[in-house]
XYZ file of C-alpha atoms in Angstrom:
354
model
C 113.746 88.702 71.873
C 117.478 89.044 71.309
C 118.245 87.383 74.661
C 115.863 84.525 73.826
C 117.503 84.081 70.454
C 120.956 83.917 72.027
C 119.808 81.305 74.531
C 118.468 79.179 71.709
C 122.067 78.781 70.535
C 123.511 78.130 74.011
C 120.860 77.688 76.730
C 123.441 77.094 79.490
C 125.381 80.302 79.021
C 125.051 82.274 82.260
C 125.468 85.811 80.922
C 122.760 85.277 78.323
C 120.386 83.895 80.916
C 121.041 86.979 83.063
C 120.335 89.176 80.070
C 117.069 87.326 79.543
C 116.139 87.831 83.198
C 116.813 91.578 82.984
C 114.711 91.875 79.845
C 111.837 89.916 81.414
C 111.931 91.960 84.618
C 112.206 95.350 82.908
C 109.322 94.553 80.570
C 107.137 93.391 83.480
C 107.926 96.552 85.432
C 106.876 98.652 82.451
C 103.707 96.591 81.955
C 102.743 97.065 85.607
C 103.138 100.832 85.276
C 100.944 100.711 82.158
C 98.258 98.765 84.034
C 98.873 95.510 82.144
C 98.962 93.547 85.380
C 98.329 90.030 84.079
C 100.960 90.352 81.361
C 103.413 91.612 83.977
C 102.612 88.695 86.289
C 103.195 86.155 83.528
C 106.471 87.823 82.583
C 107.724 87.804 86.153
C 106.902 84.128 86.581
C 108.998 83.505 83.473
C 111.785 85.576 85.058
C 111.632 83.330 88.137
C 112.024 80.287 85.907
C 115.182 81.883 84.552
C 116.605 82.496 88.046
C 115.635 78.973 89.125
C 117.818 77.559 86.358
C 120.715 79.758 87.404
C 120.337 79.040 91.126
C 120.348 75.295 90.437
C 123.924 75.748 89.260
C 124.920 78.289 91.932
C 122.648 77.985 94.993
C 124.692 80.394 97.143
C 124.934 83.178 94.576
C 124.105 86.405 96.460
C 123.086 88.418 93.394
C 120.756 85.715 92.137
C 119.004 85.416 95.500
C 118.620 89.192 95.578
C 117.043 89.102 92.117
C 114.540 86.495 93.323
C 113.609 88.692 96.289
C 113.119 91.656 93.964
C 110.838 89.658 91.667
C 108.681 88.594 94.617
C 108.332 92.223 95.679
C 106.954 93.172 92.276
C 104.741 90.081 92.106
C 103.354 90.982 95.519
C 102.445 94.493 94.452
C 100.799 93.171 91.283
C 98.769 90.615 93.255
C 97.685 93.375 95.640
C 96.492 95.555 92.754
C 94.662 92.557 91.279
C 92.860 92.027 94.584
C 94.551 88.696 95.216
C 95.526 89.529 98.776
C 96.563 86.023 99.920
C 98.909 85.759 96.939
C 100.309 89.218 97.691
C 101.035 88.107 101.256
C 102.728 84.956 99.961
C 105.034 86.900 97.645
C 105.906 89.482 100.284
C 106.618 86.630 102.692
C 108.878 84.945 100.137
C 110.768 88.205 99.749
C 111.271 88.436 103.518
C 112.477 84.819 103.664
C 115.014 85.330 100.860
C 116.372 88.504 102.437
C 116.599 86.914 105.883
C 118.884 84.255 104.401
C 121.028 86.894 102.719
C 121.349 88.937 105.912
C 122.239 85.797 107.885
C 125.032 85.063 105.403
C 126.287 88.666 105.314
C 125.127 90.471 108.480
C 127.257 93.558 107.765
C 125.581 94.366 104.451
C 123.603 97.519 105.270
C 121.759 97.626 101.937
C 120.384 94.115 102.350
C 119.400 94.860 105.944
C 117.506 97.921 104.722
C 115.798 95.819 102.050
C 114.754 93.316 104.733
C 113.274 96.019 106.971
C 111.281 97.439 104.050
C 110.140 93.948 103.025
C 108.777 93.417 106.526
C 106.731 96.632 106.262
C 105.158 95.314 103.048
C 104.496 91.945 104.695
C 102.812 93.635 107.660
C 100.650 95.682 105.302
C 99.540 92.490 103.535
C 98.496 91.077 106.914
C 96.541 94.218 107.747
C 94.633 94.167 104.450
C 93.153 90.802 105.445
C 92.453 91.790 109.054
C 95.427 89.997 110.656
C 96.217 93.025 112.802
C 97.838 91.168 115.695
C 100.088 89.314 113.271
C 101.221 92.581 111.680
C 102.408 94.250 114.895
C 105.442 92.025 115.643
C 106.487 92.183 111.976
C 106.405 95.974 112.159
C 108.419 95.834 115.375
C 111.089 93.773 113.596
C 111.147 96.267 110.736
C 111.452 99.189 113.151
C 114.275 97.533 115.076
C 116.190 96.955 111.855
C 115.708 100.551 110.719
C 116.670 101.921 114.147
C 119.939 99.984 114.006
C 120.723 101.360 110.551
C 119.813 104.922 111.556
C 122.119 104.670 114.562
C 124.964 104.436 112.042
C 123.552 106.612 109.251
C 121.186 109.058 110.893
C 121.125 111.487 107.938
C 119.857 108.890 105.472
C 116.496 110.280 104.341
C 115.311 107.010 102.799
C 115.895 105.149 106.053
C 114.192 107.922 108.000
C 111.095 107.885 105.797
C 110.723 104.112 105.998
C 111.130 104.344 109.766
C 108.292 106.882 109.811
C 106.120 104.584 107.674
C 106.677 101.780 110.184
C 105.842 104.052 113.117
C 102.715 105.535 111.536
C 101.479 102.058 110.642
C 102.126 100.914 114.196
C 100.254 103.987 115.433
C 97.241 102.987 113.340
C 97.146 99.552 114.948
C 97.854 100.955 118.414
C 94.925 103.376 118.135
C 92.722 100.566 116.859
C 93.674 98.506 119.924
C 92.410 101.310 122.158
C 95.562 103.206 123.155
C 95.353 106.622 121.469
C 97.946 108.172 123.778
C 100.550 105.630 122.696
C 99.599 106.270 119.078
C 100.123 110.016 119.513
C 103.547 109.360 121.034
C 104.491 107.766 117.730
C 102.832 110.369 115.493
C 104.062 113.620 117.078
C 107.825 113.027 116.697
C 107.257 111.627 113.197
C 105.685 114.943 112.161
C 108.714 116.795 113.512
C 111.088 114.590 111.537
C 109.028 115.017 108.375
C 109.065 118.792 108.797
C 112.861 118.675 108.882
C 112.996 116.555 105.708
C 110.559 118.866 103.917
C 112.593 121.920 104.927
C 115.623 120.425 103.176
C 113.757 119.163 100.111
C 110.294 120.564 99.426
C 110.004 118.373 96.297
C 110.159 115.070 98.234
C 106.788 113.549 97.282
C 106.993 110.679 99.750
C 107.615 113.184 102.536
C 104.535 115.171 101.471
C 102.441 112.008 101.414
C 103.659 111.030 104.868
C 102.957 114.524 106.222
C 99.424 114.201 104.867
C 99.059 110.813 106.514
C 100.573 111.829 109.859
C 98.425 114.937 110.258
C 95.347 112.922 109.261
C 96.069 110.298 111.898
C 96.565 113.099 114.398
C 93.230 114.670 113.417
C 91.427 111.302 113.616
C 92.575 110.829 117.206
C 91.582 114.396 118.101
C 88.158 113.876 116.541
C 87.635 110.588 118.384
C 88.546 112.253 121.696
C 86.491 115.365 120.907
C 89.710 117.287 121.549
C 90.491 120.754 120.234
C 92.704 121.094 117.207
C 91.062 118.523 114.931
C 90.038 121.184 112.422
C 93.540 122.637 112.279
C 95.097 119.195 111.852
C 92.606 118.359 109.101
C 93.393 121.618 107.308
C 97.068 120.682 107.335
C 96.487 117.186 106.023
C 94.258 118.457 103.207
C 96.829 121.096 102.258
C 99.572 118.491 101.917
C 97.318 116.180 99.932
C 96.278 118.912 97.533
C 99.912 119.887 96.977
C 100.543 116.381 95.697
C 97.675 116.659 93.242
C 98.803 120.054 91.963
C 101.991 118.564 90.531
C 102.004 116.313 87.447
C 102.045 112.548 87.762
C 100.024 111.956 90.915
C 99.890 108.194 91.471
C 97.294 105.975 93.132
C 98.794 106.106 96.656
C 98.847 109.903 96.466
C 95.264 110.058 95.216
C 94.272 107.724 98.041
C 95.886 109.966 100.658
C 94.160 113.051 99.274
C 90.750 111.336 99.250
C 91.207 110.047 102.804
C 92.064 113.585 103.890
C 88.816 114.884 102.371
C 86.742 112.119 103.969
C 88.110 113.063 107.389
C 87.692 116.795 106.788
C 84.041 116.181 105.937
C 83.488 114.273 109.171
C 85.023 117.123 111.193
C 82.958 119.749 109.385
C 79.809 117.679 109.915
C 80.586 117.450 113.631
C 80.918 121.254 113.679
C 77.512 121.645 111.999
C 78.803 122.644 108.561
C 76.839 120.159 106.476
C 77.467 122.007 103.205
C 81.211 121.999 103.828
C 81.106 118.312 104.723
C 79.244 117.453 101.538
C 81.775 119.447 99.480
C 84.673 117.551 101.061
C 83.103 114.150 100.406
C 82.294 115.143 96.825
C 85.927 116.151 96.417
C 86.982 112.696 97.646
C 84.784 110.954 95.086
C 86.026 113.266 92.319
C 89.676 112.525 93.134
C 89.103 108.772 92.809
C 86.384 108.650 90.148
C 88.707 107.889 87.236
C 90.502 105.074 89.091
C 87.766 103.190 90.902
C 85.554 101.753 88.141
C 87.319 98.433 87.529
C 89.792 98.724 90.379
C 90.563 96.028 92.921
C 92.984 98.281 94.773
C 91.813 98.554 98.372
C 93.656 101.874 98.782
C 91.397 103.390 96.112
C 88.169 101.577 96.937
C 88.184 102.074 100.721
C 88.071 105.907 100.743
C 85.777 105.917 97.719
C 83.268 103.693 99.530
C 83.478 105.809 102.682
C 82.769 109.012 100.797
C 79.760 107.406 99.081
C 78.327 106.199 102.394
C 78.717 109.646 103.945
C 77.081 111.267 100.920
C 74.100 108.961 101.338
C 74.691 107.182 98.030
C 73.995 103.880 99.699
C 73.473 101.633 96.685
C 76.745 102.735 95.079
C 78.583 102.379 98.387
C 77.172 98.900 98.910
C 78.455 97.772 95.515
C 81.981 98.946 96.284
C 82.001 97.515 99.807
C 80.705 94.197 98.496
C 83.518 94.195 95.925
C 86.064 94.654 98.712
C 84.491 91.985 100.911
C 84.536 89.506 98.037
C 88.283 90.089 97.834
C 88.735 89.414 101.556
C 89.501 92.997 102.522
C 89.048 93.928 106.192
C 89.173 97.678 106.995
C 91.203 98.879 109.965
C 88.394 101.295 110.830
C 84.719 100.265 110.633
C 82.708 101.552 107.714
C 80.867 104.784 108.577
C 77.281 104.447 109.719
C 74.489 105.077 107.274
C 70.950 104.046 106.494
C 72.675 101.610 104.153
C 72.992 98.111 105.566
C 76.540 96.973 104.971
C 76.265 93.765 102.950
C 77.337 90.466 104.367
C 80.477 89.039 102.746
C 79.608 87.304 99.511
C 81.189 83.974 98.629
C 84.644 84.554 97.224
C 85.139 83.798 93.586
C 88.005 81.429 92.880
C 91.137 83.229 91.757
C 93.104 82.127 88.757
């Protein structure tokens, strides 16, 4: 309010417009964390109007362009949580485009190059959500190349290393889907080794724990698909990492999603081994982890494992409702839905988004 009041006296004053932008962005960030997604979206669009006015007077201003890219990142994540996946992809793409221009103008700026690599990972994820798997792969390759170049100079940078692992694990998912599990394992195995080294230095690194959970789960999935030994051990590891995340305060939606996915996989492995009671317990654990988040959610990361656990538990009507919700949003799973007596519903007509 104070920034708005100042601008009323002198709307062209740059420092007051920047203060207004910061206030708009900070409030939107807080609103997103509080779950007030629509209010956050409106606030960020107002923040973009502020930067547009400033850029009109200084089109080559590096800091302003960086602010625009940052706003599009947050708008993309909000759109994703709202289930507006095309809009999420548009915002993530706008972020990539802004950062590409900045890197072209200042190719030695390592921070901007890191931001661009991370932005490409988000853009690839937005493609995958909608089933554009072939489109995502080259974007991931660009991200990985950028991170490799940065790590060649700063190999001890944990943030760079973890984003590199995210890119590799995501590529492994698509590689396995394309029918090359051996190539996927060649990406997963060294990533686990790198994560072990990070965890040994900092056991409190929550992103590292989440990535360890994910990497061991991907490893177990490939072992299960190949009927290879070791799937049970890998699943036990992934569940242990997921549960460690939940035992500490402040577990967020991505962490809950990882834990639930771990339990879904564990149940499948136990079922294969003939332990139906153990399988049921694992799938019930998955539903319990997500129960408080799924009711009105449009977050695919929550709804996908929740739907899978319901199908496997035989709760077909409930599963069908969740799957239909995802299909209405245009979500396409990387892995097919598990088989059941339930007939997976055909995609319903999409409701217009506002």
